[in-house]
Short mmCIF file of C-alpha atoms and ligand atoms in Angstrom, two decimals:
data_model
loop_
_atom_site.label_atom_id
_atom_site.label_comp_id
_atom_site.label_asym_id
_atom_site.label_seq_id
_atom_site.Cartn_x
_atom_site.Cartn_y
_atom_site.Cartn_z
CA MET A 1 -25.24 -61.87 28.60
CA THR A 2 -27.29 -61.68 24.76
CA ASP A 3 -30.44 -59.70 24.66
CA PHE A 4 -31.78 -63.36 23.93
CA GLU A 5 -30.84 -64.24 27.48
CA THR A 6 -31.95 -60.99 29.29
CA ALA A 7 -35.23 -62.07 27.99
CA PHE A 8 -35.13 -65.80 28.25
CA GLY A 9 -32.82 -66.58 30.62
CA ARG A 10 -30.67 -68.84 28.86
CA PRO A 11 -28.45 -69.29 25.78
CA SER A 12 -29.62 -69.03 21.76
CA ASP A 13 -29.65 -72.06 19.93
CA GLY A 14 -28.36 -70.14 17.43
CA VAL A 15 -28.28 -66.04 15.06
CA TRP A 16 -29.36 -65.57 12.09
CA SER A 17 -29.54 -62.87 9.91
CA ALA A 18 -31.23 -61.32 6.86
CA PRO A 19 -30.35 -57.17 5.51
CA GLY A 20 -31.97 -54.45 4.38
CA ARG A 21 -31.95 -53.20 0.10
CA VAL A 22 -31.66 -50.78 -1.59
CA ASN A 23 -32.10 -51.08 -5.35
CA LEU A 24 -29.71 -50.06 -7.68
CA ILE A 25 -32.25 -49.32 -10.51
CA GLY A 26 -35.29 -50.84 -12.37
CA GLU A 27 -38.47 -49.36 -10.70
CA HIS A 28 -41.92 -50.36 -10.63
CA THR A 29 -40.71 -52.99 -13.17
CA ASP A 30 -41.41 -55.53 -10.91
CA TYR A 31 -44.71 -55.42 -11.38
CA ASN A 32 -44.35 -55.20 -14.53
CA ASP A 33 -42.84 -58.57 -15.50
CA GLY A 34 -39.47 -56.75 -15.76
CA PHE A 35 -36.35 -56.31 -14.15
CA VAL A 36 -34.96 -54.66 -11.26
CA LEU A 37 -31.04 -54.44 -9.53
CA PRO A 38 -30.83 -54.34 -5.94
CA LEU A 39 -27.38 -55.63 -3.82
CA ALA A 40 -27.97 -56.72 -0.03
CA LEU A 41 -27.09 -53.56 2.08
CA ASP A 42 -24.24 -53.56 5.05
CA ARG A 43 -27.35 -53.49 7.89
CA ARG A 44 -29.13 -56.24 8.82
CA THR A 45 -31.67 -57.77 10.86
CA TRP A 46 -30.59 -60.39 14.05
CA VAL A 47 -32.52 -63.21 14.72
CA ALA A 48 -32.13 -65.41 18.06
CA ALA A 49 -33.34 -68.09 18.06
CA ALA A 50 -34.33 -71.31 20.24
CA ARG A 51 -36.94 -73.96 20.97
CA THR A 52 -38.82 -73.00 23.06
CA THR A 53 -39.11 -74.50 27.13
CA GLU A 54 -42.86 -73.67 26.89
CA PRO A 55 -44.60 -75.82 24.45
CA GLY A 56 -47.41 -74.64 22.11
CA TRP A 57 -46.36 -70.92 22.32
CA THR A 58 -44.14 -69.31 20.42
CA THR A 59 -42.75 -65.60 21.62
CA VAL A 60 -41.79 -62.53 20.13
CA ARG A 61 -39.61 -59.96 21.39
CA SER A 62 -37.82 -57.52 19.74
CA ASP A 63 -35.34 -54.25 21.25
CA ARG A 64 -37.44 -52.09 19.53
CA GLU A 65 -40.86 -53.55 21.65
CA ASP A 66 -41.76 -53.14 24.93
CA GLN A 67 -43.70 -56.40 25.08
CA PRO A 68 -43.63 -59.60 23.77
CA VAL A 69 -45.69 -60.72 21.05
CA ARG A 70 -47.13 -64.54 21.16
CA PHE A 71 -48.97 -67.49 19.74
CA ALA A 72 -48.53 -71.45 18.24
CA ALA A 73 -46.85 -72.05 15.51
CA SER A 74 -49.14 -74.81 14.46
CA THR A 75 -51.89 -72.76 14.09
CA VAL A 76 -51.12 -69.39 13.97
CA ALA A 77 -53.69 -67.93 10.82
CA PRO A 78 -53.85 -64.87 9.54
CA GLY A 79 -56.02 -61.95 10.88
CA GLN A 80 -54.85 -63.55 14.54
CA VAL A 81 -51.60 -61.92 14.96
CA ALA A 82 -51.44 -57.60 14.00
CA GLY A 83 -48.48 -55.32 14.08
CA TRP A 84 -44.58 -55.84 13.85
CA ALA A 85 -44.67 -59.60 15.24
CA CYS A 86 -47.47 -60.20 11.94
CA TYR A 87 -43.97 -60.50 10.11
CA VAL A 88 -42.41 -63.43 11.87
CA ALA A 89 -45.71 -65.19 12.23
CA GLY A 90 -46.49 -64.75 8.80
CA VAL A 91 -42.95 -66.40 8.65
CA VAL A 92 -43.91 -68.86 10.27
CA TRP A 93 -47.72 -69.82 8.74
CA ALA A 94 -46.45 -69.47 5.67
CA PHE A 95 -43.06 -71.97 6.16
CA ARG A 96 -46.08 -74.51 7.92
CA GLU A 97 -48.21 -73.62 4.04
CA ALA A 98 -44.96 -74.53 2.25
CA GLY A 99 -45.46 -78.19 4.21
CA LEU A 100 -42.52 -77.15 6.34
CA PRO A 101 -41.78 -78.40 9.77
CA VAL A 102 -42.32 -75.53 12.28
CA ALA A 103 -42.03 -75.54 15.58
CA ASP A 104 -42.63 -73.18 18.94
CA THR A 105 -39.85 -71.12 19.38
CA ASP A 106 -38.58 -67.99 21.31
CA LEU A 107 -37.60 -65.45 19.30
CA PHE A 108 -35.09 -61.74 20.17
CA ILE A 109 -35.05 -59.29 17.66
CA HIS A 110 -32.60 -56.51 16.52
CA GLY A 111 -32.11 -54.70 14.19
CA ASP A 112 -30.25 -51.40 12.00
CA VAL A 113 -32.16 -51.65 8.77
CA PRO A 114 -33.55 -47.97 8.89
CA VAL A 115 -37.13 -49.05 9.40
CA GLY A 116 -40.05 -47.50 7.28
CA ALA A 117 -37.06 -45.17 4.88
CA GLY A 118 -37.61 -47.70 1.61
CA LEU A 119 -34.68 -49.83 2.74
CA SER A 120 -37.17 -52.77 2.83
CA SER A 121 -36.63 -53.77 7.09
CA SER A 122 -39.44 -55.71 6.12
CA ALA A 123 -37.80 -58.47 4.32
CA SER A 124 -35.11 -58.16 5.80
CA LEU A 125 -37.04 -59.35 8.93
CA GLU A 126 -38.90 -62.02 7.08
CA CYS A 127 -35.78 -63.27 5.91
CA ALA A 128 -34.30 -63.73 8.76
CA VAL A 129 -36.91 -66.53 10.71
CA ALA A 130 -36.82 -67.91 7.69
CA VAL A 131 -33.77 -68.61 7.74
CA ALA A 132 -33.59 -69.48 11.97
CA LEU A 133 -36.26 -71.74 11.62
CA ALA A 134 -34.64 -74.16 8.78
CA GLY A 135 -31.45 -73.22 11.35
CA LEU A 136 -32.98 -74.63 13.99
CA ALA A 137 -35.53 -77.66 12.08
CA GLU A 138 -31.71 -78.57 10.56
CA ILE A 139 -33.14 -78.04 6.86
CA PRO A 140 -30.71 -76.70 4.12
CA VAL A 141 -31.73 -73.43 3.02
CA GLU A 142 -33.06 -72.49 -0.28
CA LYS A 143 -32.84 -69.18 -1.54
CA THR A 144 -35.29 -68.19 -4.13
CA PRO A 145 -38.52 -71.15 -2.85
CA PHE A 146 -37.41 -68.72 0.64
CA ALA A 147 -38.13 -65.43 -0.52
CA ARG A 148 -41.05 -67.03 -2.31
CA ILE A 149 -42.15 -67.80 1.65
CA ALA A 150 -41.03 -64.33 3.17
CA ARG A 151 -42.91 -62.83 0.15
CA ARG A 152 -46.41 -65.12 1.10
CA ALA A 153 -45.90 -64.03 5.16
CA GLU A 154 -45.82 -59.70 3.97
CA ASN A 155 -48.50 -59.93 1.35
CA GLU A 156 -51.13 -61.95 3.20
CA PHE A 157 -50.40 -62.61 6.67
CA VAL A 158 -49.80 -58.66 7.07
CA GLY A 159 -51.46 -57.30 3.74
CA ALA A 160 -48.75 -55.49 2.15
CA PRO A 161 -49.07 -56.16 -2.34
CA THR A 162 -45.63 -55.76 -2.28
CA GLY A 163 -43.35 -56.93 -5.59
CA GLY A 164 -40.45 -60.18 -4.76
CA MET A 165 -37.89 -57.91 -5.38
CA ASP A 166 -36.66 -57.24 -1.31
CA GLN A 167 -37.01 -60.73 -0.51
CA MET A 168 -35.05 -61.50 -3.69
CA ALA A 169 -32.35 -59.33 -3.09
CA ALA A 170 -32.63 -59.93 0.73
CA MET A 171 -32.30 -63.87 0.77
CA HIS A 172 -29.42 -63.75 -3.14
CA GLY A 173 -26.85 -61.05 -1.27
CA ALA A 174 -23.68 -61.46 -2.06
CA PRO A 175 -20.43 -59.39 -1.20
CA ASP A 176 -19.63 -56.84 -4.05
CA ARG A 177 -22.41 -58.17 -6.44
CA LEU A 178 -25.83 -56.91 -7.27
CA VAL A 179 -28.29 -59.25 -8.01
CA PHE A 180 -30.34 -59.24 -11.68
CA LEU A 181 -33.94 -60.35 -10.90
CA ASP A 182 -35.35 -60.91 -13.85
CA THR A 183 -39.20 -60.77 -11.85
CA ARG A 184 -40.78 -63.03 -14.67
CA THR A 185 -38.70 -65.92 -15.09
CA GLU A 186 -37.32 -65.47 -10.52
CA ALA A 187 -33.93 -66.01 -12.48
CA VAL A 188 -30.53 -64.27 -10.34
CA GLU A 189 -28.26 -63.46 -11.65
CA LEU A 190 -24.91 -61.94 -9.34
CA ILE A 191 -23.44 -59.58 -11.19
CA PRO A 192 -19.82 -57.70 -10.54
CA PHE A 193 -20.31 -54.67 -8.04
CA ASP A 194 -16.99 -53.71 -6.52
CA LEU A 195 -17.02 -49.38 -5.91
CA ALA A 196 -14.26 -49.62 -3.02
CA THR A 197 -11.52 -50.92 -5.58
CA HIS A 198 -13.43 -48.27 -8.35
CA ASP A 199 -12.50 -45.65 -5.36
CA LEU A 200 -16.30 -45.29 -5.34
CA ALA A 201 -18.90 -45.29 -2.45
CA LEU A 202 -22.83 -45.83 -3.00
CA LEU A 203 -24.04 -42.88 -1.04
CA VAL A 204 -27.48 -43.48 0.17
CA LEU A 205 -29.33 -40.10 1.23
CA ASP A 206 -33.05 -41.38 3.26
CA THR A 207 -34.55 -37.78 2.74
CA ARG A 208 -37.70 -38.13 5.17
CA ALA A 209 -39.25 -36.45 3.59
CA PRO A 210 -43.36 -36.95 4.76
CA HIS A 211 -44.65 -39.91 2.60
CA GLN A 212 -48.76 -38.44 1.77
CA LEU A 213 -51.19 -40.86 -0.56
CA VAL A 214 -48.34 -43.48 -0.65
CA ASP A 215 -50.76 -46.03 -1.07
CA GLY A 216 -53.41 -44.76 -2.95
CA GLN A 217 -50.52 -43.23 -6.11
CA TYR A 218 -48.85 -46.93 -6.04
CA GLY A 219 -51.80 -48.52 -7.04
CA GLU A 220 -52.61 -45.92 -9.10
CA ARG A 221 -49.25 -46.99 -11.33
CA ARG A 222 -50.26 -50.30 -11.31
CA HIS A 223 -53.89 -48.97 -12.43
CA ASP A 224 -52.27 -47.12 -15.53
CA CYS A 225 -49.39 -49.58 -15.90
CA ALA A 226 -52.58 -52.56 -15.99
CA GLU A 227 -54.76 -50.39 -18.48
CA ALA A 228 -51.43 -49.82 -20.48
CA ALA A 229 -50.49 -53.41 -21.31
CA ALA A 230 -54.37 -53.58 -22.01
CA LEU A 231 -54.47 -51.05 -24.60
CA LEU A 232 -51.08 -52.64 -26.00
CA ASP A 233 -52.28 -55.56 -25.63
CA VAL A 234 -49.30 -57.19 -24.36
CA PRO A 235 -49.32 -59.58 -21.26
CA SER A 236 -47.87 -57.06 -20.22
CA LEU A 237 -45.33 -54.14 -20.36
CA ARG A 238 -42.60 -55.84 -20.37
CA ASP A 239 -43.04 -56.64 -23.83
CA ALA A 240 -44.31 -53.17 -25.75
CA THR A 241 -41.71 -51.48 -27.55
CA LEU A 242 -40.56 -48.08 -27.28
CA ASP A 243 -42.88 -47.66 -30.50
CA ALA A 244 -45.75 -49.61 -29.44
CA VAL A 245 -45.66 -46.77 -26.70
CA GLY A 246 -44.99 -43.82 -28.48
CA ALA A 247 -47.99 -44.83 -30.44
CA LEU A 248 -50.94 -44.71 -27.40
CA ASP A 249 -53.33 -42.01 -27.56
CA ASP A 250 -53.65 -40.95 -24.01
CA ARG A 251 -51.07 -38.76 -22.95
CA ARG A 252 -50.53 -40.15 -19.32
CA LEU A 253 -50.68 -43.93 -19.51
CA ARG A 254 -47.73 -43.56 -22.18
CA ALA A 255 -45.92 -41.72 -20.38
CA ARG A 256 -46.69 -44.07 -17.98
CA ALA A 257 -45.06 -46.78 -20.02
CA ARG A 258 -42.55 -45.04 -21.89
CA HIS A 259 -41.39 -45.44 -17.86
CA VAL A 260 -41.27 -48.90 -17.56
CA VAL A 261 -40.02 -50.04 -21.25
CA THR A 262 -37.16 -47.23 -20.68
CA GLU A 263 -36.27 -48.29 -17.20
CA ASN A 264 -35.88 -52.22 -18.20
CA ALA A 265 -34.24 -51.00 -20.71
CA ARG A 266 -31.88 -48.80 -18.77
CA VAL A 267 -31.51 -51.86 -15.90
CA LEU A 268 -30.08 -54.28 -19.22
CA GLU A 269 -27.57 -51.79 -19.87
CA VAL A 270 -25.98 -51.18 -16.39
CA VAL A 271 -25.83 -55.26 -15.96
CA ASP A 272 -24.13 -55.47 -19.51
CA ARG A 273 -21.73 -52.62 -18.57
CA LEU A 274 -20.96 -54.20 -15.51
CA ARG A 275 -21.10 -57.60 -16.94
CA GLY A 276 -17.93 -56.14 -18.92
CA GLY A 277 -16.10 -55.45 -16.10
CA ARG A 278 -16.37 -51.63 -17.47
CA ASP A 279 -15.81 -48.70 -14.51
CA PRO A 280 -19.28 -48.48 -12.63
CA ARG A 281 -18.37 -45.06 -13.21
CA GLU A 282 -20.56 -45.73 -17.64
CA ILE A 283 -23.82 -46.83 -14.94
CA GLY A 284 -24.39 -42.91 -13.41
CA PRO A 285 -25.55 -41.69 -16.47
CA LEU A 286 -28.43 -44.29 -16.44
CA LEU A 287 -29.42 -43.51 -13.24
CA THR A 288 -29.80 -40.06 -13.51
CA ALA A 289 -31.46 -41.21 -16.54
CA SER A 290 -33.59 -43.37 -14.42
CA HIS A 291 -34.43 -40.17 -12.00
CA GLU A 292 -35.71 -38.15 -14.46
CA SER A 293 -37.96 -40.59 -16.08
CA MET A 294 -39.03 -41.38 -12.42
CA ARG A 295 -40.01 -36.90 -12.01
CA ASP A 296 -41.29 -36.61 -16.34
CA ASP A 297 -42.79 -39.85 -16.75
CA PHE A 298 -43.85 -41.98 -14.26
CA ALA A 299 -45.15 -38.74 -11.74
CA ILE A 300 -43.40 -40.09 -7.99
CA THR A 301 -40.71 -37.62 -7.43
CA VAL A 302 -41.55 -35.17 -4.59
CA PRO A 303 -39.48 -31.48 -4.11
CA HIS A 304 -37.32 -33.58 -1.08
CA VAL A 305 -35.77 -36.23 -3.42
CA ASP A 306 -36.08 -34.03 -6.19
CA VAL A 307 -32.83 -31.58 -4.72
CA ALA A 308 -30.97 -34.14 -2.66
CA GLN A 309 -30.61 -35.60 -6.29
CA GLU A 310 -29.65 -32.19 -7.94
CA THR A 311 -27.66 -30.96 -5.35
CA ALA A 312 -25.88 -34.65 -5.76
CA LEU A 313 -25.01 -34.14 -8.89
CA ALA A 314 -24.15 -30.91 -9.11
CA ALA A 315 -21.72 -31.32 -5.71
CA GLY A 316 -19.66 -33.90 -8.49
CA ALA A 317 -21.60 -37.89 -8.49
CA HIS A 318 -21.25 -39.68 -10.92
CA GLY A 319 -25.62 -40.59 -11.32
CA ALA A 320 -27.92 -39.89 -9.05
CA ARG A 321 -31.49 -41.43 -8.49
CA MET A 322 -33.74 -41.59 -6.35
CA THR A 323 -34.82 -44.89 -5.35
CA GLY A 324 -38.09 -47.24 -3.43
CA GLY A 325 -41.12 -47.17 -4.57
CA GLY A 326 -40.95 -42.47 -4.44
CA PHE A 327 -43.28 -39.91 -2.62
CA GLY A 328 -40.20 -40.17 -0.68
CA GLY A 329 -37.79 -42.20 0.85
CA CYS A 330 -33.73 -41.85 -0.19
CA VAL A 331 -31.96 -40.45 -3.31
CA ILE A 332 -29.24 -42.62 -3.91
CA ALA A 333 -25.89 -41.12 -5.33
CA LEU A 334 -22.57 -42.60 -7.04
CA VAL A 335 -19.82 -40.80 -5.59
CA GLU A 336 -15.67 -40.81 -5.83
CA VAL A 337 -14.75 -42.26 -2.06
CA ALA A 338 -13.22 -38.71 -1.46
CA ASP A 339 -16.64 -36.90 -2.17
CA VAL A 340 -19.12 -38.18 0.17
CA ASP A 341 -18.42 -35.97 2.93
CA ALA A 342 -18.80 -32.60 -0.19
CA VAL A 343 -21.68 -34.67 -1.22
CA THR A 344 -22.99 -35.40 1.70
CA ARG A 345 -22.42 -31.43 3.35
CA ALA A 346 -24.08 -30.07 -0.12
CA VAL A 347 -27.34 -31.63 -0.22
CA GLU A 348 -27.56 -30.88 4.39
CA ALA A 349 -27.24 -27.83 2.94
CA ALA A 350 -29.67 -27.52 0.58
CA TYR A 351 -32.51 -28.92 3.10
CA ALA A 352 -30.87 -26.16 5.47
CA ASP A 353 -31.89 -23.37 2.58
CA ARG A 354 -35.19 -24.24 2.65
CA GLY A 355 -36.02 -25.22 6.11
CA TRP A 356 -36.35 -29.12 6.24
CA GLU A 357 -33.96 -31.39 8.08
CA PRO A 358 -31.56 -32.54 6.77
CA PRO A 359 -30.97 -36.48 5.52
CA VAL A 360 -30.11 -39.06 6.83
CA ALA A 361 -27.20 -40.02 5.36
CA PHE A 362 -24.60 -43.55 4.70
CA THR A 363 -22.88 -45.40 2.33
CA ALA A 364 -23.97 -48.67 1.46
CA VAL A 365 -21.05 -51.88 0.89
CA ALA A 366 -22.89 -54.48 -0.83
CA SER A 367 -23.50 -57.28 1.25
CA ALA A 368 -24.30 -60.94 2.12
CA GLY A 369 -27.52 -62.59 1.62
CA ALA A 370 -29.45 -64.04 3.95
CA GLY A 371 -27.65 -67.08 7.36
CA ARG A 372 -26.68 -68.27 10.45
P1 LIG B 1 -39.74 -50.88 5.54
O1 LIG B 1 -39.89 -52.64 4.69
O2 LIG B 1 -39.64 -50.22 3.18
O3 LIG B 1 -38.35 -50.60 5.79
P2 LIG B 1 -42.28 -51.36 6.00
O4 LIG B 1 -43.24 -51.00 6.45
O5 LIG B 1 -42.87 -52.45 4.90
O6 LIG B 1 -41.10 -50.51 6.31
O7 LIG B 1 -41.25 -53.38 7.35
C1 LIG B 1 -41.39 -52.49 8.85
C2 LIG B 1 -41.99 -53.17 9.78
O8 LIG B 1 -41.51 -53.79 9.63
C3 LIG B 1 -41.57 -51.71 10.72
O9 LIG B 1 -42.66 -51.28 10.78
C4 LIG B 1 -42.12 -53.41 11.73
O10 LIG B 1 -43.40 -53.40 12.15
C5 LIG B 1 -41.25 -54.27 11.29
N1 LIG B 1 -40.32 -54.23 11.56
C6 LIG B 1 -39.00 -53.82 11.28
N2 LIG B 1 -37.81 -54.28 11.71
C7 LIG B 1 -38.29 -54.37 13.12
C8 LIG B 1 -37.68 -54.77 14.41
N3 LIG B 1 -35.64 -55.14 13.76
N4 LIG B 1 -38.23 -55.26 15.60
C9 LIG B 1 -39.40 -55.27 15.05
N5 LIG B 1 -40.15 -54.82 13.80
C10 LIG B 1 -39.64 -54.43 12.88
MG1 LIG B 2 -41.23 -53.79 3.53
#
């Protein structure tokens, strides 16, 4: 018996899923109209769904939660649902707002994307619900419009002011591909990223660093970037040159802007190298440079991530960097498959030396986007 059958007493009409994501490079570039390069993870959120037998009610259950949450698909609006189910209700609402058909449904959610680790379990949940609603309504999935719907749910229903990268990665992700996204135009290009054939792995180290002051700091960085762009008289830092940035008087703004400008250039360089079929090892130094820029110019790393990054490099990684918004979260390292265990053990030992809880380590394989 499936979880859905146990919960609702009948089989579902289908199971849909969407992946979490990890950003290979391009950090804090999204709200500066810049470039990002995430991959869809082989960790997903699944939604088993069926049309309701109780008209007027959508019922959502999750194996992470004791209680179901109920709302009416035809009237649900921001403010009416709180907690974990607002990600689901938000997508139903945004679907309706987009003029797409929504019927009441029974939904059972199960996921193995680590929650709150910066791997975007939230976007994977939203996108899985979006493709489930489309499947039940028998309408075609449109990747970018659906990503917009999911982002709108997160921004306006959940109330989290995030960029659009996570939902675009969850919708557009593909096996052995990176999702190269221009956040200004929403143009997407899939970039080859087949590490296994090169005997390489992307090691993810969830540092589980205690998050502190994250919200305030994120807002401050956004504000700094907007201020720097205004001083430089450009629409966004996407349009700034390194020379212009170097002439900014304010030391902090100069450093913040330099991170964004150099980070955009690094994304384009990584894309160039991989698109040209070069050995993925050649992107290692760009990953490491990205970390140094986040540490020294953007000031968003913390000891847990710096130690993991430095230790991974010292243990043989070709490149390593923090991924995600900062102040904790995950470090990624490009390593030989044969070195995955040694690098993991080295970081564990460095953490043990400092009396820290060990990181949670796994390897990420670029996987399929949302679908049935
Ligand atoms: P992240 O996206 O980095 O994992 P967020 O705070 O943005 O972290 O989103 C995590 C939230 O998404 C959880 O607190 C929960 O409300 C919701 N969520 C994610 N996966 C599930 C799930 N399988 N079941 C219920 N809620 C989930
Ligand atoms: Mg999230």
